[in-house]
Each structure stands twice: as structure tokens, then as C-alpha cells.
Amino acid sequence: MIKNFIDIENFRKKQLDEILQIAKKIKKNPKKFSSSLKNKTLGMIFEKQSLRTRLSFNVGMQKLGGNVVELISKDIGFDNKREEKKDILNILAQFIDCLMIRNNNHKLLIELSNQKVLPIINGLTEYSHPCQILGDFLTIHEIFKTYKKLQITWIGDYNNVLISLLHLQNIYLFNLNVVVPEKILKKNKSKIIKYKNDKIKLLSDPLIGAKNSNCIMTDVWISMGDKDKNKTNHFKNFTVNRKIINLATKDAIFMHCLPAKRGKEVTSEVLDGKNSVILQQAKNRMYIQQAILLYVFKK
Ligand code: CP
Ligand code: NVA
């Protein structure tokens, strides 16, 4: 059976728990896993820029004893009509064992994953970023040893990272404040509302949302491929600064998936400050993705 990793919402809690457990084990004892994916090859297609996802999948796969081949979309005819995507996938399946894709077309990822000739991993689309959020959950576990009573607060845009966070919340049911500018909230309300439960608060004031939070998360105001560049006007008072962090609990952490626009969604003071866990967060991408790879390869 071919297993995919497209969205957190496709999984049961038990399966996600298992992936998180594996990630912790790999981090603790990487040597034990150094030939787990021997003779396996991961293909990667990046149609948008990437530093962390590219590095963490590449190095992570090699550390599991596997191989990596980066496929340039244009060069293999994946970005045009040279041949149909399903035909390309059938050919890829003759040479590689798993395909990670980052693109601006979530629907295509679903179509390819339904073809079931090769495990497909979502390395970020315009809709979601599941590897990121599961990695972030690993970081939260490491720091707080729990998630049940935590107050997590998102301050930013309604975007792919937030959607994966909502998917995760719907499974683990932690307290989540979603602080999004009023206009953006209104525009997306019908989409957000389907994730709503009594542990989620929808807000538009960062000063209210941040109060007593254990974790404050943000992301860029304009994501890759987002054409609405005027949107930044809505983010007045949304810069995560010392004042906002001071409203959170004393041991609160600041998270950002990166890349960050310093001085926009977060001040340098916070990004480089004592509450910030951005480097641990970035490194944990590798362990969670190694665990995802082991999961999709497990018979
Ligand atoms: N956070 C993240 O996915 O980073 P990259 O876009 O650099 O891969
Ligand atoms: N929301 C951001 C995440 C980058 C990792 C984007 O899509 O550009």
C-alpha cells in the first residue's frame, strides 16, 4: 500500500503520535537509524524557493542511509505540457521511491497522491505546510513536555502554515487563539469556521490574543505566490514586539517557521531574544521529516 503525507487532517491522532515518537527516537539516537532507508531514493521538486525544507529533507534522508535527487521542474517537463503529469509520475516511480513536492497547486498534489504509484509528501503548497507544523509540535513537546493546557497564539495572516496549525488543533484540541486582521478574518471566515471548536478563539487584536499565551507564532504577511501585496496595510499593530511578548507567560516561547521579514511581522529584538526558539524549531524539521519518511516507507 502506498502511503502519502499530504495534510495533517488526513491522519488520526495515533498515527501522528507515532510519527512524533519516531522523531524523538531519531533525535536521541541517530546512529540507530543510519541505514534505515538504505537503497531508497527520495526525489524532490521545488517550484518555490526553499532553504530549510530543502536542507532538512536532503540531509535527513542521507542520515537515514538513503539517497536524494533534486528534480528541476522545468528540466523534467513537470512545469509544462511536454507530457502529462501522471505519465511523469509513472516514470519517476521506476527510479525513485518517494517524491516530495513544493508547489502552488495543492490540487495537483492530491491528484498525484491518488495515483498511488509513489508516496507523495507535501513540502508546502499555497494551502498547507504540514511538515512545518508537525515539526513545530515536536518543538513544543520538547519544551513544555505537554500540549494539553497550553495556550498557543497565532498572530498573522490566514495562510498555509495557519491552516496546518488548525488541522493539528482539530486533532489535539489545544487552546488556540487565531489573531488575524479583521478584514482578512472576514474574508476567510467561511473557511476558518469549519475548524472552529470551543478551544479556538478568533480575534483581531494581538494585545488580547497574546495575553497569558505559552507560545506565540507568526509568519510572513505575504506568502510566496500571494498576489495581494496591498494586504500589508491590514497588519498595523501586528508586529510581534517586546510589548506583545511581555503579555505572554514568563516562560513563553516565540516561534516563526522562517524566513522572517525583520521589522515587519516580528522585531529583531524578539526574533533574536530569549523567548525565541527559531533555531531549535528549524533543526527539528529534519527529525520530523525523517520520521515522516520512515512512516511512508513502513510497510
Ligand atoms: N520554513 C520553511 O519551510 O522554510 P523554507 O521555505 O526555507 O524551506
Ligand atoms: N507562509 C510562508 C511559509 C514559508 C515557509 C510562505 O508560504 O511563503
mmCIF file of C-alpha atoms in Angstrom, residues 85-287:
data_model
loop_
_atom_site.group_PDB
_atom_site.id
_atom_site.type_symbol
_atom_site.label_atom_id
_atom_site.label_comp_id
_atom_site.label_asym_id
_atom_site.label_seq_id
_atom_site.Cartn_x
_atom_site.Cartn_y
_atom_site.Cartn_z
ATOM 1 C CA LYS A 85 1.867 14.746 -15.041
ATOM 2 C CA LYS A 86 0.534 11.254 -14.444
ATOM 3 C CA ASP A 87 2.904 9.909 -17.098
ATOM 4 C CA ILE A 88 5.825 11.708 -15.474
ATOM 5 C CA LEU A 89 4.889 10.202 -12.119
ATOM 6 C CA ASN A 90 4.779 6.692 -13.591
ATOM 7 C CA ILE A 91 8.296 7.187 -14.928
ATOM 8 C CA LEU A 92 9.588 8.669 -11.679
ATOM 9 C CA ALA A 93 8.259 5.594 -9.894
ATOM 10 C CA GLN A 94 10.661 3.450 -11.948
ATOM 11 C CA PHE A 95 13.643 5.246 -10.451
ATOM 12 C CA ILE A 96 12.782 6.766 -7.089
ATOM 13 C CA ASP A 97 10.850 5.557 -4.038
ATOM 14 C CA CYS A 98 9.212 8.733 -2.752
ATOM 15 C CA LEU A 99 8.519 12.232 -4.068
ATOM 16 C CA MET A 100 8.435 15.464 -2.101
ATOM 17 C CA ILE A 101 6.809 18.410 -3.865
ATOM 18 C CA ARG A 102 6.657 22.125 -3.042
ATOM 19 C CA ASN A 103 4.369 23.999 -5.395
ATOM 20 C CA ASN A 104 1.495 26.409 -5.736
ATOM 21 C CA ASN A 105 -1.023 23.757 -6.699
ATOM 22 C CA HIS A 106 -2.335 21.723 -3.779
ATOM 23 C CA LYS A 107 -4.944 20.081 -6.011
ATOM 24 C CA LEU A 108 -2.204 18.562 -8.139
ATOM 25 C CA LEU A 109 -0.568 17.046 -5.049
ATOM 26 C CA ILE A 110 -3.837 15.368 -4.160
ATOM 27 C CA GLU A 111 -4.267 14.074 -7.722
ATOM 28 C CA LEU A 112 -0.747 12.651 -7.784
ATOM 29 C CA SER A 113 -1.157 11.091 -4.348
ATOM 30 C CA ASN A 114 -4.363 9.388 -5.561
ATOM 31 C CA GLN A 115 -2.417 7.809 -8.415
ATOM 32 C CA LYS A 116 -0.727 5.643 -5.744
ATOM 33 C CA VAL A 117 2.417 4.722 -7.616
ATOM 34 C CA LEU A 118 4.766 6.614 -5.313
ATOM 35 C CA PRO A 119 4.417 8.134 -1.832
ATOM 36 C CA ILE A 120 3.915 11.896 -2.177
ATOM 37 C CA ILE A 121 4.991 14.295 0.579
ATOM 38 C CA ASN A 122 3.724 17.869 0.784
ATOM 39 C CA GLY A 123 6.730 20.172 1.211
ATOM 40 C CA LEU A 124 4.429 23.259 1.265
ATOM 41 C CA THR A 125 1.682 24.377 -1.046
ATOM 42 C CA GLU A 126 -0.439 27.533 -1.212
ATOM 43 C CA TYR A 127 -2.917 25.660 1.020
ATOM 44 C CA SER A 128 -0.840 23.999 3.735
ATOM 45 C CA HIS A 129 2.557 23.263 5.277
ATOM 46 C CA PRO A 130 2.068 20.090 7.325
ATOM 47 C CA CYS A 131 5.769 19.146 7.796
ATOM 48 C CA GLN A 132 6.343 22.554 9.351
ATOM 49 C CA ILE A 133 3.529 22.342 11.858
ATOM 50 C CA LEU A 134 4.258 18.768 12.893
ATOM 51 C CA GLY A 135 7.893 19.782 13.403
ATOM 52 C CA ASP A 136 6.730 22.755 15.453
ATOM 53 C CA PHE A 137 4.605 20.445 17.581
ATOM 54 C CA LEU A 138 7.730 18.375 18.259
ATOM 55 C CA THR A 139 9.488 21.547 19.450
ATOM 56 C CA ILE A 140 6.531 22.443 21.676
ATOM 57 C CA HIS A 141 6.588 18.917 23.184
ATOM 58 C CA GLU A 142 10.323 19.138 23.852
ATOM 59 C CA ILE A 143 9.990 22.434 25.644
ATOM 60 C CA PHE A 144 6.757 22.034 27.597
ATOM 61 C CA LYS A 145 6.507 18.191 27.804
ATOM 62 C CA THR A 146 2.772 18.619 27.216
ATOM 63 C CA TYR A 147 0.351 20.438 24.975
ATOM 64 C CA LYS A 148 -2.910 19.879 26.799
ATOM 65 C CA LYS A 149 -3.104 23.002 28.900
ATOM 66 C CA LEU A 150 -1.030 25.227 26.679
ATOM 67 C CA GLN A 151 -2.321 28.408 25.126
ATOM 68 C CA ILE A 152 -0.919 28.743 21.629
ATOM 69 C CA THR A 153 -1.457 32.020 19.805
ATOM 70 C CA TRP A 154 -1.084 32.674 16.109
ATOM 71 C CA ILE A 155 -0.602 36.352 15.204
ATOM 72 C CA GLY A 156 -0.533 36.926 11.456
ATOM 73 C CA ASP A 157 -2.008 36.145 8.090
ATOM 74 C CA TYR A 158 -4.550 33.478 7.185
ATOM 75 C CA ASN A 159 -2.093 31.268 5.294
ATOM 76 C CA ASN A 160 -0.772 27.775 4.632
ATOM 77 C CA VAL A 161 1.040 27.467 7.978
ATOM 78 C CA LEU A 162 -2.066 28.559 9.902
ATOM 79 C CA ILE A 163 -4.228 26.053 8.009
ATOM 80 C CA SER A 164 -1.914 23.209 9.046
ATOM 81 C CA LEU A 165 -1.968 24.555 12.617
ATOM 82 C CA LEU A 166 -5.783 24.470 12.534
ATOM 83 C CA HIS A 167 -5.654 20.887 11.237
ATOM 84 C CA LEU A 168 -3.363 19.957 14.138
ATOM 85 C CA GLN A 169 -5.557 21.738 16.688
ATOM 86 C CA ASN A 170 -8.612 19.862 15.437
ATOM 87 C CA ILE A 171 -6.839 16.607 16.311
ATOM 88 C CA TYR A 172 -5.015 17.531 19.555
ATOM 89 C CA LEU A 173 -7.540 20.121 20.779
ATOM 90 C CA PHE A 174 -5.101 22.508 22.457
ATOM 91 C CA ASN A 175 -6.156 26.099 23.166
ATOM 92 C CA LEU A 176 -5.562 28.232 20.118
ATOM 93 C CA ASN A 177 -6.010 31.957 19.670
ATOM 94 C CA VAL A 178 -6.112 32.837 15.993
ATOM 95 C CA VAL A 179 -5.311 36.536 15.703
ATOM 96 C CA VAL A 180 -5.760 37.703 12.125
ATOM 97 C CA PRO A 181 -6.503 41.262 10.883
ATOM 98 C CA GLU A 182 -10.246 41.922 10.839
ATOM 99 C CA LYS A 183 -10.534 42.345 7.067
ATOM 100 C CA ILE A 184 -8.625 39.116 6.382
ATOM 101 C CA LEU A 185 -10.603 37.278 9.046
ATOM 102 C CA LYS A 186 -13.888 38.407 7.489
ATOM 103 C CA LYS A 187 -12.764 37.426 4.016
ATOM 104 C CA ASN A 188 -11.820 33.916 5.149
ATOM 105 C CA LYS A 189 -14.412 33.374 7.872
ATOM 106 C CA SER A 190 -16.346 30.714 5.944
ATOM 107 C CA LYS A 191 -13.116 28.728 5.548
ATOM 108 C CA ILE A 192 -11.938 29.167 9.158
ATOM 109 C CA ILE A 193 -15.316 28.449 10.669
ATOM 110 C CA LYS A 194 -15.203 24.789 9.699
ATOM 111 C CA TYR A 195 -12.228 24.300 12.027
ATOM 112 C CA LYS A 196 -13.849 26.152 14.917
ATOM 113 C CA ASN A 197 -14.376 24.450 18.291
ATOM 114 C CA ASP A 198 -14.647 25.738 21.840
ATOM 115 C CA LYS A 199 -10.842 25.785 22.280
ATOM 116 C CA ILE A 200 -10.323 28.141 19.346
ATOM 117 C CA LYS A 201 -10.795 31.891 19.679
ATOM 118 C CA LEU A 202 -10.908 34.058 16.561
ATOM 119 C CA LEU A 203 -9.547 37.525 17.340
ATOM 120 C CA SER A 204 -8.176 40.602 15.624
ATOM 121 C CA ASP A 205 -6.299 42.281 18.464
ATOM 122 C CA PRO A 206 -2.787 40.903 19.109
ATOM 123 C CA LEU A 207 -2.750 42.505 22.578
ATOM 124 C CA ILE A 208 -5.803 40.486 23.620
ATOM 125 C CA GLY A 209 -4.643 37.311 21.882
ATOM 126 C CA ALA A 210 -1.156 37.297 23.382
ATOM 127 C CA LYS A 211 -2.328 37.563 26.993
ATOM 128 C CA ASN A 212 -1.108 34.583 29.059
ATOM 129 C CA SER A 213 -0.049 32.664 25.984
ATOM 130 C CA ASN A 214 2.620 29.983 26.307
ATOM 131 C CA CYS A 215 3.560 30.133 22.664
ATOM 132 C CA ILE A 216 3.330 32.936 20.145
ATOM 133 C CA MET A 217 3.689 32.048 16.496
ATOM 134 C CA THR A 218 3.875 34.223 13.463
ATOM 135 C CA ASP A 219 4.858 34.087 9.800
ATOM 136 C CA VAL A 220 5.355 36.489 6.894
ATOM 137 C CA TRP A 221 2.415 38.707 5.978
ATOM 138 C CA ILE A 222 2.813 37.929 2.284
ATOM 139 C CA SER A 223 3.462 34.282 1.485
ATOM 140 C CA MET A 224 5.234 33.039 -1.637
ATOM 141 C CA GLY A 225 2.876 33.314 -4.562
ATOM 142 C CA ASP A 226 0.406 35.595 -2.735
ATOM 143 C CA LYS A 227 -0.569 38.289 -5.222
ATOM 144 C CA ASP A 228 -2.317 40.564 -2.724
ATOM 145 C CA LYS A 229 0.677 42.767 -1.921
ATOM 146 C CA ASN A 230 -1.557 45.563 -0.543
ATOM 147 C CA LYS A 231 -2.514 43.263 2.265
ATOM 148 C CA THR A 232 0.303 44.566 4.481
ATOM 149 C CA ASN A 233 -1.862 47.658 5.197
ATOM 150 C CA HIS A 234 -4.098 45.464 7.345
ATOM 151 C CA PHE A 235 -1.265 44.432 9.670
ATOM 152 C CA LYS A 236 -0.894 47.643 11.657
ATOM 153 C CA ASN A 237 -0.137 46.651 15.302
ATOM 154 C CA PHE A 238 0.586 43.068 14.203
ATOM 155 C CA THR A 239 4.373 43.227 14.533
ATOM 156 C CA VAL A 240 5.309 40.817 17.323
ATOM 157 C CA ASN A 241 7.372 43.053 19.588
ATOM 158 C CA ARG A 242 8.519 43.099 23.202
ATOM 159 C CA LYS A 243 5.203 44.571 24.351
ATOM 160 C CA ILE A 244 3.301 41.618 22.891
ATOM 161 C CA ILE A 245 5.786 39.068 24.285
ATOM 162 C CA ASN A 246 5.539 40.683 27.735
ATOM 163 C CA LEU A 247 1.814 39.943 27.780
ATOM 164 C CA ALA A 248 2.504 36.234 27.373
ATOM 165 C CA THR A 249 3.604 33.969 30.248
ATOM 166 C CA LYS A 250 7.138 34.366 31.609
ATOM 167 C CA ASP A 251 8.336 31.138 30.011
ATOM 168 C CA ALA A 252 6.510 31.751 26.727
ATOM 169 C CA ILE A 253 8.231 30.788 23.501
ATOM 170 C CA PHE A 254 8.263 32.681 20.247
ATOM 171 C CA MET A 255 8.093 30.607 17.055
ATOM 172 C CA HIS A 256 8.467 31.517 13.388
ATOM 173 C CA CYS A 257 8.744 28.973 10.575
ATOM 174 C CA LEU A 258 11.117 31.364 8.760
ATOM 175 C CA PRO A 259 12.141 33.039 6.533
ATOM 176 C CA ALA A 260 11.333 36.169 8.535
ATOM 177 C CA LYS A 261 10.975 39.776 7.453
ATOM 178 C CA ARG A 262 12.653 41.565 10.333
ATOM 179 C CA GLY A 263 10.780 44.677 11.415
ATOM 180 C CA LYS A 264 7.583 43.540 9.690
ATOM 181 C CA GLU A 265 5.857 40.560 11.366
ATOM 182 C CA VAL A 266 8.466 40.463 14.155
ATOM 183 C CA THR A 267 11.102 42.775 15.586
ATOM 184 C CA SER A 268 14.746 41.695 15.648
ATOM 185 C CA GLU A 269 14.606 42.088 19.408
ATOM 186 C CA VAL A 270 12.027 39.279 19.650
ATOM 187 C CA LEU A 271 13.422 37.132 16.840
ATOM 188 C CA ASP A 272 16.873 37.092 18.463
ATOM 189 C CA GLY A 273 15.600 37.374 22.021
ATOM 190 C CA LYS A 274 15.490 34.887 24.879
ATOM 191 C CA ASN A 275 11.952 33.656 24.171
ATOM 192 C CA SER A 276 12.744 32.806 20.577
ATOM 193 C CA VAL A 277 13.203 29.111 19.711
ATOM 194 C CA ILE A 278 13.556 29.569 15.947
ATOM 195 C CA LEU A 279 16.795 27.614 15.555
ATOM 196 C CA GLN A 280 15.625 24.592 17.544
ATOM 197 C CA GLN A 281 12.404 24.823 15.523
ATOM 198 C CA ALA A 282 14.304 24.858 12.214
ATOM 199 C CA LYS A 283 16.517 21.920 13.222
ATOM 200 C CA ASN A 284 13.527 19.859 14.322
ATOM 201 C CA ARG A 285 12.233 19.988 10.756
ATOM 202 C CA MET A 286 14.837 17.367 9.959
ATOM 203 C CA TYR A 287 13.820 14.914 12.693
#
